[in-house]
Amino acid sequence: METSKKIILFDGVCNLCNGFVQFVIKRDKNDVFRYASLQSEIGEQLISERGIDTKTIDSVILIEPGVAYYLKSDAALEIGRELKGYRTLSRVLILIPRGLRNIVYDLIARYRYAWFGKKDQCMIPTPDLRAKFLDT
């Protein structure tokens, strides 16, 4: 596994999460990120190694191998810091207290299936994107 790439773990059956991954892929001009679904073998391994409880965290997790991992709104803002056009927004939003940011994050996460729908199976990347995914 590449240790120079940041890893985004996402809910592979969630339409909102899949849309977020597609959004990041299109804007990741410096090829910073790799992706894996939470439901995949590698996703479960990475979660287990860090002792993350998926009963309380079940949408987006950012792992910076050998450095740190980020959960909930921290993960989203750290991802935004790497995307041109979203760096400033991330720097501004990080000033909002984490507890307040996570209330909004948790609300969206709780209702994401009802609001955005759910797939029967995890997203299968197109052949040209396959190298960006760790679990294919």
GROMACS .gro file of N, CA and C in nm:
model
  408
    1MET      N    1   0.084  -0.117   0.000
    1MET     CA    2   0.000   0.000   0.000
    1MET      C    3   0.089   0.124   0.000
    2GLU      N    4   0.053   0.222  -0.081
    2GLU     CA    5   0.129   0.346  -0.087
    2GLU      C    6   0.115   0.423   0.045
    3THR      N    7   0.226   0.460   0.104
    3THR     CA    8   0.219   0.536   0.229
    3THR      C    9   0.229   0.686   0.204
    4SER      N   10   0.251   0.725   0.080
    4SER     CA   11   0.260   0.868   0.049
    4SER      C   12   0.123   0.928   0.016
    5LYS      N   13   0.021   0.846   0.004
    5LYS     CA   14  -0.113   0.893  -0.032
    5LYS      C   15  -0.204   0.894   0.090
    6LYS      N   16  -0.289   0.993   0.097
    6LYS     CA   17  -0.390   0.998   0.201
    6LYS      C   18  -0.505   0.908   0.157
    7ILE      N   19  -0.566   0.839   0.251
    7ILE     CA   20  -0.669   0.742   0.218
    7ILE      C   21  -0.805   0.790   0.268
    8ILE      N   22  -0.900   0.796   0.178
    8ILE     CA   23  -1.038   0.831   0.213
    8ILE      C   24  -1.117   0.701   0.221
    9LEU      N   25  -1.168   0.671   0.340
    9LEU     CA   26  -1.260   0.559   0.358
    9LEU      C   27  -1.401   0.616   0.355
   10PHE      N   28  -1.488   0.551   0.280
   10PHE     CA   29  -1.623   0.602   0.263
   10PHE      C   30  -1.723   0.489   0.261
   11ASP      N   31  -1.849   0.521   0.288
   11ASP     CA   32  -1.957   0.423   0.284
   11ASP      C   33  -1.985   0.392   0.138
   12GLY      N   34  -1.946   0.273   0.096
   12GLY     CA   35  -1.955   0.236  -0.045
   12GLY      C   36  -2.095   0.220  -0.100
   13VAL      N   37  -2.196   0.209  -0.014
   13VAL     CA   38  -2.333   0.194  -0.063
   13VAL      C   39  -2.412   0.324  -0.055
   14CYS      N   40  -2.354   0.427   0.001
   14CYS     CA   41  -2.422   0.556   0.020
   14CYS      C   42  -2.406   0.644  -0.104
   15ASN      N   43  -2.518   0.688  -0.160
   15ASN     CA   44  -2.512   0.774  -0.279
   15ASN      C   45  -2.442   0.906  -0.250
   16LEU      N   46  -2.466   0.966  -0.134
   16LEU     CA   47  -2.400   1.092  -0.098
   16LEU      C   48  -2.249   1.071  -0.089
   17CYS      N   49  -2.207   0.964  -0.023
   17CYS     CA   50  -2.064   0.936  -0.007
   17CYS      C   51  -1.997   0.909  -0.141
   18ASN      N   52  -2.065   0.833  -0.227
   18ASN     CA   53  -2.011   0.807  -0.360
   18ASN      C   54  -2.000   0.936  -0.441
   19GLY      N   55  -2.100   1.022  -0.427
   19GLY     CA   56  -2.095   1.152  -0.494
   19GLY      C   57  -1.979   1.236  -0.443
   20PHE      N   58  -1.955   1.231  -0.311
   20PHE     CA   59  -1.844   1.304  -0.252
   20PHE      C   60  -1.711   1.253  -0.307
   21VAL      N   61  -1.695   1.122  -0.317
   21VAL     CA   62  -1.572   1.064  -0.372
   21VAL      C   63  -1.553   1.109  -0.516
   22GLN      N   64  -1.657   1.106  -0.597
   22GLN     CA   65  -1.648   1.152  -0.736
   22GLN      C   66  -1.608   1.300  -0.742
   23PHE      N   67  -1.665   1.380  -0.652
   23PHE     CA   68  -1.633   1.523  -0.640
   23PHE      C   69  -1.484   1.541  -0.611
   24VAL      N   70  -1.431   1.465  -0.515
   24VAL     CA   71  -1.290   1.475  -0.478
   24VAL      C   72  -1.201   1.429  -0.593
   25ILE      N   73  -1.234   1.317  -0.655
   25ILE     CA   74  -1.152   1.264  -0.765
   25ILE      C   75  -1.136   1.369  -0.875
   26LYS      N   76  -1.244   1.436  -0.911
   26LYS     CA   77  -1.239   1.537  -1.018
   26LYS      C   78  -1.150   1.655  -0.982
   27ARG      N   79  -1.136   1.684  -0.853
   27ARG     CA   80  -1.062   1.803  -0.809
   27ARG      C   81  -0.924   1.770  -0.750
   28ASP      N   82  -0.891   1.643  -0.742
   28ASP     CA   83  -0.763   1.599  -0.685
   28ASP      C   84  -0.654   1.606  -0.792
   29LYS      N   85  -0.619   1.726  -0.831
   29LYS     CA   86  -0.524   1.748  -0.941
   29LYS      C   87  -0.383   1.703  -0.907
   30ASN      N   88  -0.348   1.697  -0.778
   30ASN     CA   89  -0.214   1.655  -0.737
   30ASN      C   90  -0.207   1.508  -0.699
   31ASP      N   91  -0.315   1.433  -0.725
   31ASP     CA   92  -0.321   1.289  -0.698
   31ASP      C   93  -0.280   1.257  -0.554
   32VAL      N   94  -0.343   1.326  -0.460
   32VAL     CA   95  -0.313   1.315  -0.317
   32VAL      C   96  -0.379   1.192  -0.255
   33PHE      N   97  -0.498   1.155  -0.305
   33PHE     CA   98  -0.583   1.060  -0.235
   33PHE      C   99  -0.592   0.923  -0.303
   34ARG      N  100  -0.617   0.823  -0.217
   34ARG     CA  101  -0.658   0.690  -0.259
   34ARG      C  102  -0.787   0.662  -0.183
   35TYR      N  103  -0.865   0.566  -0.230
   35TYR     CA  104  -1.000   0.545  -0.179
   35TYR      C  105  -1.025   0.398  -0.149
   36ALA      N  106  -1.107   0.375  -0.046
   36ALA     CA  107  -1.152   0.239  -0.013
   36ALA      C  108  -1.286   0.252   0.058
   37SER      N  109  -1.373   0.158   0.032
   37SER     CA  110  -1.501   0.161   0.101
   37SER      C  111  -1.484   0.107   0.243
   38LEU      N  112  -1.567   0.154   0.333
   38LEU     CA  113  -1.566   0.105   0.471
   38LEU      C  114  -1.596  -0.045   0.476
   39GLN      N  115  -1.675  -0.092   0.379
   39GLN     CA  116  -1.720  -0.231   0.377
   39GLN      C  117  -1.616  -0.326   0.319
   40SER      N  118  -1.511  -0.273   0.259
   40SER     CA  119  -1.410  -0.358   0.195
   40SER      C  120  -1.317  -0.420   0.299
   41GLU      N  121  -1.246  -0.522   0.256
   41GLU     CA  122  -1.150  -0.588   0.345
   41GLU      C  123  -1.042  -0.490   0.391
   42ILE      N  124  -0.987  -0.413   0.298
   42ILE     CA  125  -0.883  -0.316   0.335
   42ILE      C  126  -0.941  -0.205   0.423
   43GLY      N  127  -1.063  -0.162   0.394
   43GLY     CA  128  -1.128  -0.061   0.477
   43GLY      C  129  -1.146  -0.109   0.619
   44GLU      N  130  -1.195  -0.231   0.634
   44GLU     CA  131  -1.213  -0.289   0.768
   44GLU      C  132  -1.080  -0.305   0.840
   45GLN      N  133  -0.976  -0.344   0.766
   45GLN     CA  134  -0.843  -0.359   0.826
   45GLN      C  135  -0.791  -0.224   0.877
   46LEU      N  136  -0.802  -0.119   0.795
   46LEU     CA  137  -0.753   0.013   0.834
   46LEU      C  138  -0.829   0.067   0.955
   47ILE      N  139  -0.958   0.042   0.959
   47ILE     CA  140  -1.041   0.085   1.072
   47ILE      C  141  -1.000   0.011   1.198
   48SER      N  142  -0.985  -0.120   1.186
   48SER     CA  143  -0.948  -0.204   1.300
   48SER      C  144  -0.811  -0.165   1.356
   49GLU      N  145  -0.714  -0.142   1.269
   49GLU     CA  146  -0.579  -0.105   1.312
   49GLU      C  147  -0.579   0.023   1.395
   50ARG      N  148  -0.674   0.110   1.369
   50ARG     CA  149  -0.681   0.238   1.440
   50ARG      C  150  -0.781   0.237   1.555
   51GLY      N  151  -0.849   0.126   1.574
   51GLY     CA  152  -0.944   0.114   1.683
   51GLY      C  153  -1.065   0.206   1.670
   52ILE      N  154  -1.105   0.233   1.546
   52ILE     CA  155  -1.220   0.321   1.521
   52ILE      C  156  -1.348   0.241   1.536
   53ASP      N  157  -1.444   0.293   1.612
   53ASP     CA  158  -1.572   0.228   1.633
   53ASP      C  159  -1.669   0.270   1.522
   54THR      N  160  -1.699   0.178   1.431
   54THR     CA  161  -1.786   0.212   1.319
   54THR      C  162  -1.933   0.223   1.358
   55LYS      N  163  -1.964   0.197   1.484
   55LYS     CA  164  -2.102   0.221   1.530
   55LYS      C  165  -2.126   0.370   1.549
   56THR      N  166  -2.019   0.444   1.573
   56THR     CA  167  -2.032   0.589   1.592
   56THR      C  168  -1.975   0.667   1.474
   57ILE      N  169  -1.890   0.605   1.396
   57ILE     CA  170  -1.830   0.669   1.278
   57ILE      C  171  -1.859   0.578   1.160
   58ASP      N  172  -1.947   0.623   1.070
   58ASP     CA  173  -1.982   0.532   0.961
   58ASP      C  174  -1.995   0.602   0.825
   59SER      N  175  -1.926   0.713   0.809
   59SER     CA  176  -1.935   0.773   0.676
   59SER      C  177  -1.798   0.800   0.617
   60VAL      N  178  -1.732   0.912   0.644
   60VAL     CA  179  -1.603   0.942   0.582
   60VAL      C  180  -1.493   0.949   0.688
   61ILE      N  181  -1.384   0.879   0.659
   61ILE     CA  182  -1.267   0.879   0.745
   61ILE      C  183  -1.147   0.910   0.655
   62LEU      N  184  -1.061   0.999   0.699
   62LEU     CA  185  -0.939   1.029   0.625
   62LEU      C  186  -0.820   0.976   0.704
   63ILE      N  187  -0.736   0.898   0.638
   63ILE     CA  188  -0.616   0.844   0.702
   63ILE      C  189  -0.494   0.901   0.631
   64GLU      N  190  -0.406   0.959   0.709
   64GLU     CA  191  -0.277   1.005   0.660
   64GLU      C  192  -0.175   0.905   0.716
   65PRO      N  193  -0.137   0.804   0.636
   65PRO     CA  194  -0.054   0.695   0.688
   65PRO      C  195   0.071   0.745   0.762
   66GLY      N  196   0.092   0.690   0.880
   66GLY     CA  197   0.208   0.726   0.960
   66GLY      C  198   0.198   0.860   1.030
   67VAL      N  199   0.086   0.931   1.010
   67VAL     CA  200   0.071   1.065   1.068
   67VAL      C  201  -0.050   1.071   1.162
   68ALA      N  202  -0.170   1.056   1.104
   68ALA     CA  203  -0.293   1.073   1.183
   68ALA      C  204  -0.411   1.020   1.103
   69TYR      N  205  -0.526   1.019   1.170
   69TYR     CA  206  -0.650   0.995   1.098
   69TYR      C  207  -0.751   1.099   1.146
   70TYR      N  208  -0.848   1.129   1.059
   70TYR     CA  209  -0.946   1.233   1.086
   70TYR      C  210  -1.085   1.175   1.068
   71LEU      N  211  -1.175   1.218   1.154
   71LEU     CA  212  -1.313   1.170   1.153
   71LEU      C  213  -1.410   1.285   1.132
   72LYS      N  214  -1.527   1.249   1.084
   72LYS     CA  215  -1.641   1.341   1.071
   72LYS      C  216  -1.601   1.470   1.000
   73SER      N  217  -1.638   1.586   1.056
   73SER     CA  218  -1.613   1.713   0.988
   73SER      C  219  -1.465   1.742   0.973
   74ASP      N  220  -1.382   1.694   1.066
   74ASP     CA  221  -1.237   1.713   1.052
   74ASP      C  222  -1.187   1.645   0.925
   75ALA      N  223  -1.238   1.526   0.896
   75ALA     CA  224  -1.199   1.454   0.774
   75ALA      C  225  -1.238   1.534   0.651
   76ALA      N  226  -1.362   1.580   0.647
   76ALA     CA  227  -1.411   1.656   0.531
   76ALA      C  228  -1.328   1.783   0.510
   77LEU      N  229  -1.295   1.854   0.618
   77LEU     CA  230  -1.219   1.977   0.605
   77LEU      C  231  -1.074   1.951   0.567
   78GLU      N  232  -1.016   1.845   0.619
   78GLU     CA  233  -0.879   1.809   0.580
   78GLU      C  234  -0.874   1.772   0.432
   79ILE      N  235  -0.975   1.704   0.384
   79ILE     CA  236  -0.982   1.671   0.241
   79ILE      C  237  -0.993   1.799   0.160
   80GLY      N  238  -1.079   1.890   0.203
   80GLY     CA  239  -1.097   2.017   0.134
   80GLY      C  240  -0.969   2.099   0.126
   81ARG      N  241  -0.883   2.087   0.226
   81ARG     CA  242  -0.757   2.162   0.226
   81ARG      C  243  -0.665   2.122   0.112
   82GLU      N  244  -0.687   2.004   0.057
   82GLU     CA  245  -0.604   1.955  -0.054
   82GLU      C  246  -0.662   1.986  -0.192
   83LEU      N  247  -0.782   2.042  -0.195
   83LEU     CA  248  -0.850   2.064  -0.322
   83LEU      C  249  -0.848   2.212  -0.359
   84LYS      N  250  -0.793   2.240  -0.475
   84LYS     CA  251  -0.787   2.377  -0.522
   84LYS      C  252  -0.928   2.436  -0.527
   85GLY      N  253  -0.943   2.555  -0.475
   85GLY     CA  254  -1.072   2.621  -0.473
   85GLY      C  255  -1.149   2.597  -0.344
   86TYR      N  256  -1.102   2.503  -0.261
   86TYR     CA  257  -1.171   2.472  -0.136
   86TYR      C  258  -1.080   2.490  -0.015
   87ARG      N  259  -0.955   2.526  -0.039
   87ARG     CA  260  -0.860   2.545   0.072
   87ARG      C  261  -0.905   2.655   0.166
   88THR      N  262  -0.943   2.768   0.111
   88THR     CA  263  -0.984   2.881   0.193
   88THR      C  264  -1.111   2.848   0.270
   89LEU      N  265  -1.207   2.787   0.205
   89LEU     CA  266  -1.331   2.749   0.272
   89LEU      C  267  -1.301   2.655   0.389
   90SER      N  268  -1.214   2.560   0.370
   90SER     CA  269  -1.177   2.467   0.478
   90SER      C  270  -1.111   2.541   0.593
   91ARG      N  271  -1.024   2.637   0.562
   91ARG     CA  272  -0.957   2.714   0.667
   91ARG      C  273  -1.055   2.798   0.747
   92VAL      N  274  -1.159   2.847   0.683
   92VAL     CA  275  -1.260   2.927   0.752
   92VAL      C  276  -1.349   2.836   0.837
   93LEU      N  277  -1.397   2.727   0.780
   93LEU     CA  278  -1.488   2.638   0.852
   93LEU      C  279  -1.422   2.568   0.971
   94ILE      N  280  -1.290   2.550   0.965
   94ILE     CA  281  -1.220   2.485   1.077
   94ILE      C  282  -1.225   2.573   1.202
   95LEU      N  283  -1.254   2.702   1.185
   95LEU     CA  284  -1.265   2.794   1.298
   95LEU      C  285  -1.393   2.771   1.379
   96ILE      N  286  -1.491   2.708   1.318
   96ILE     CA  287  -1.614   2.673   1.390
   96ILE      C  288  -1.579   2.559   1.485
   97PRO      N  289  -1.622   2.566   1.609
   97PRO     CA  290  -1.588   2.459   1.705
   97PRO      C  291  -1.630   2.321   1.653
   98ARG      N  292  -1.542   2.223   1.674
   98ARG     CA  293  -1.563   2.086   1.625
   98ARG      C  294  -1.700   2.031   1.668
   99GLY      N  295  -1.738   2.052   1.792
   99GLY     CA  296  -1.866   2.000   1.840
   99GLY      C  297  -1.983   2.051   1.758
  100LEU      N  298  -1.980   2.178   1.723
  100LEU     CA  299  -2.086   2.238   1.642
  100LEU      C  300  -2.083   2.184   1.499
  101ARG      N  301  -1.962   2.175   1.442
  101ARG     CA  302  -1.948   2.119   1.306
  101ARG      C  303  -1.999   1.976   1.302
  102ASN      N  304  -1.966   1.898   1.406
  102ASN     CA  305  -2.004   1.757   1.406
  102ASN      C  306  -2.153   1.735   1.430
  103ILE      N  307  -2.220   1.829   1.493
  103ILE     CA  308  -2.367   1.819   1.505
  103ILE      C  309  -2.428   1.819   1.366
  104VAL      N  310  -2.384   1.912   1.282
  104VAL     CA  311  -2.434   1.920   1.144
  104VAL      C  312  -2.392   1.796   1.066
  105TYR      N  313  -2.267   1.757   1.081
  105TYR     CA  314  -2.216   1.638   1.012
  105TYR      C  315  -2.297   1.514   1.050
  106ASP      N  316  -2.319   1.495   1.180
  106ASP     CA  317  -2.393   1.378   1.228
  106ASP      C  318  -2.537   1.377   1.178
  107LEU      N  319  -2.599   1.494   1.170
  107LEU     CA  320  -2.736   1.503   1.119
  107LEU      C  321  -2.741   1.456   0.974
  108ILE      N  322  -2.649   1.504   0.893
  108ILE     CA  323  -2.645   1.463   0.753
  108ILE      C  324  -2.614   1.313   0.742
  109ALA      N  325  -2.516   1.267   0.821
  109ALA     CA  326  -2.479   1.124   0.818
  109ALA      C  327  -2.596   1.036   0.859
  110ARG      N  328  -2.671   1.078   0.958
  110ARG     CA  329  -2.783   0.996   1.008
  110ARG      C  330  -2.892   0.979   0.902
  111TYR      N  331  -2.917   1.082   0.824
  111TYR     CA  332  -3.027   1.078   0.728
  111TYR      C  333  -2.981   1.064   0.583
  112ARG      N  334  -2.853   1.034   0.562
  112ARG     CA  335  -2.801   1.032   0.425
  112ARG      C  336  -2.871   0.930   0.336
  113TYR      N  337  -2.908   0.814   0.388
  113TYR     CA  338  -2.977   0.714   0.306
  113TYR      C  339  -3.117   0.762   0.270
  114ALA      N  340  -3.186   0.821   0.366
  114ALA     CA  341  -3.323   0.869   0.341
  114ALA      C  342  -3.322   0.984   0.241
  115TRP      N  343  -3.225   1.074   0.254
  115TRP     CA  344  -3.222   1.192   0.168
  115TRP      C  345  -3.159   1.167   0.032
  116PHE      N  346  -3.057   1.082   0.025
  116PHE     CA  347  -2.982   1.065  -0.098
  116PHE      C  348  -2.989   0.924  -0.156
  117GLY      N  349  -3.039   0.829  -0.080
  117GLY     CA  350  -3.052   0.693  -0.129
  117GLY      C  351  -2.933   0.606  -0.099
  118LYS      N  352  -2.949   0.479  -0.133
  118LYS     CA  353  -2.849   0.378  -0.100
  118LYS      C  354  -2.841   0.278  -0.216
  119LYS      N  355  -2.721   0.233  -0.246
  119LYS     CA  356  -2.700   0.133  -0.350
  119LYS      C  357  -2.708  -0.007  -0.290
  120ASP      N  358  -2.730  -0.107  -0.373
  120ASP     CA  359  -2.733  -0.245  -0.327
  120ASP      C  360  -2.592  -0.299  -0.302
  121GLN      N  361  -2.495  -0.242  -0.371
  121GLN     CA  362  -2.356  -0.287  -0.356
  121GLN      C  363  -2.263  -0.168  -0.366
  122CYS      N  364  -2.139  -0.188  -0.325
  122CYS     CA  365  -2.040  -0.080  -0.329
  122CYS      C  366  -2.013  -0.038  -0.473
  123MET      N  367  -1.972   0.087  -0.487
  123MET     CA  368  -1.938   0.142  -0.618
  123MET      C  369  -1.823   0.063  -0.680
  124ILE      N  370  -1.835   0.036  -0.808
  124ILE     CA  371  -1.727  -0.029  -0.882
  124ILE      C  372  -1.665   0.079  -0.971
  125PRO      N  373  -1.537   0.111  -0.946
  125PRO     CA  374  -1.475   0.218  -1.024
  125PRO      C  375  -1.456   0.180  -1.170
  126THR      N  376  -1.458   0.280  -1.253
  126THR     CA  377  -1.433   0.258  -1.395
  126THR      C  378  -1.288   0.214  -1.412
  127PRO      N  379  -1.255   0.149  -1.523
  127PRO     CA  380  -1.117   0.102  -1.543
  127PRO      C  381  -1.012   0.213  -1.529
  128ASP      N  382  -1.042   0.335  -1.575
  128ASP     CA  383  -0.943   0.441  -1.566
  128ASP      C  384  -0.924   0.495  -1.424
  129LEU      N  385  -1.019   0.467  -1.333
  129LEU     CA  386  -1.007   0.510  -1.194
  129LEU      C  387  -0.964   0.398  -1.100
  130ARG      N  388  -0.959   0.277  -1.149
  130ARG     CA  389  -0.932   0.160  -1.065
  130ARG      C  390  -0.804   0.173  -0.982
  131ALA      N  391  -0.700   0.234  -1.035
  131ALA     CA  392  -0.573   0.245  -0.963
  131ALA      C  393  -0.583   0.334  -0.840
  132LYS      N  394  -0.685   0.418  -0.834
  132LYS     CA  395  -0.704   0.507  -0.719
  132LYS      C  396  -0.773   0.437  -0.602
  133PHE      N  397  -0.827   0.320  -0.626
  133PHE     CA  398  -0.901   0.247  -0.524
  133PHE      C  399  -0.817   0.131  -0.471
  134LEU      N  400  -0.813   0.119  -0.340
  134LEU     CA  401  -0.730   0.018  -0.274
  134LEU      C  402  -0.795  -0.119  -0.271
  135ASP      N  403  -0.925  -0.124  -0.291
  135ASP     CA  404  -0.997  -0.250  -0.272
  135ASP      C  405  -1.050  -0.309  -0.401
  136THR      N  406  -0.981  -0.285  -0.510
  136THR     CA  407  -1.027  -0.343  -0.637
  136THR      C  408  -0.924  -0.439  -0.690
   0.00000   0.00000   0.00000
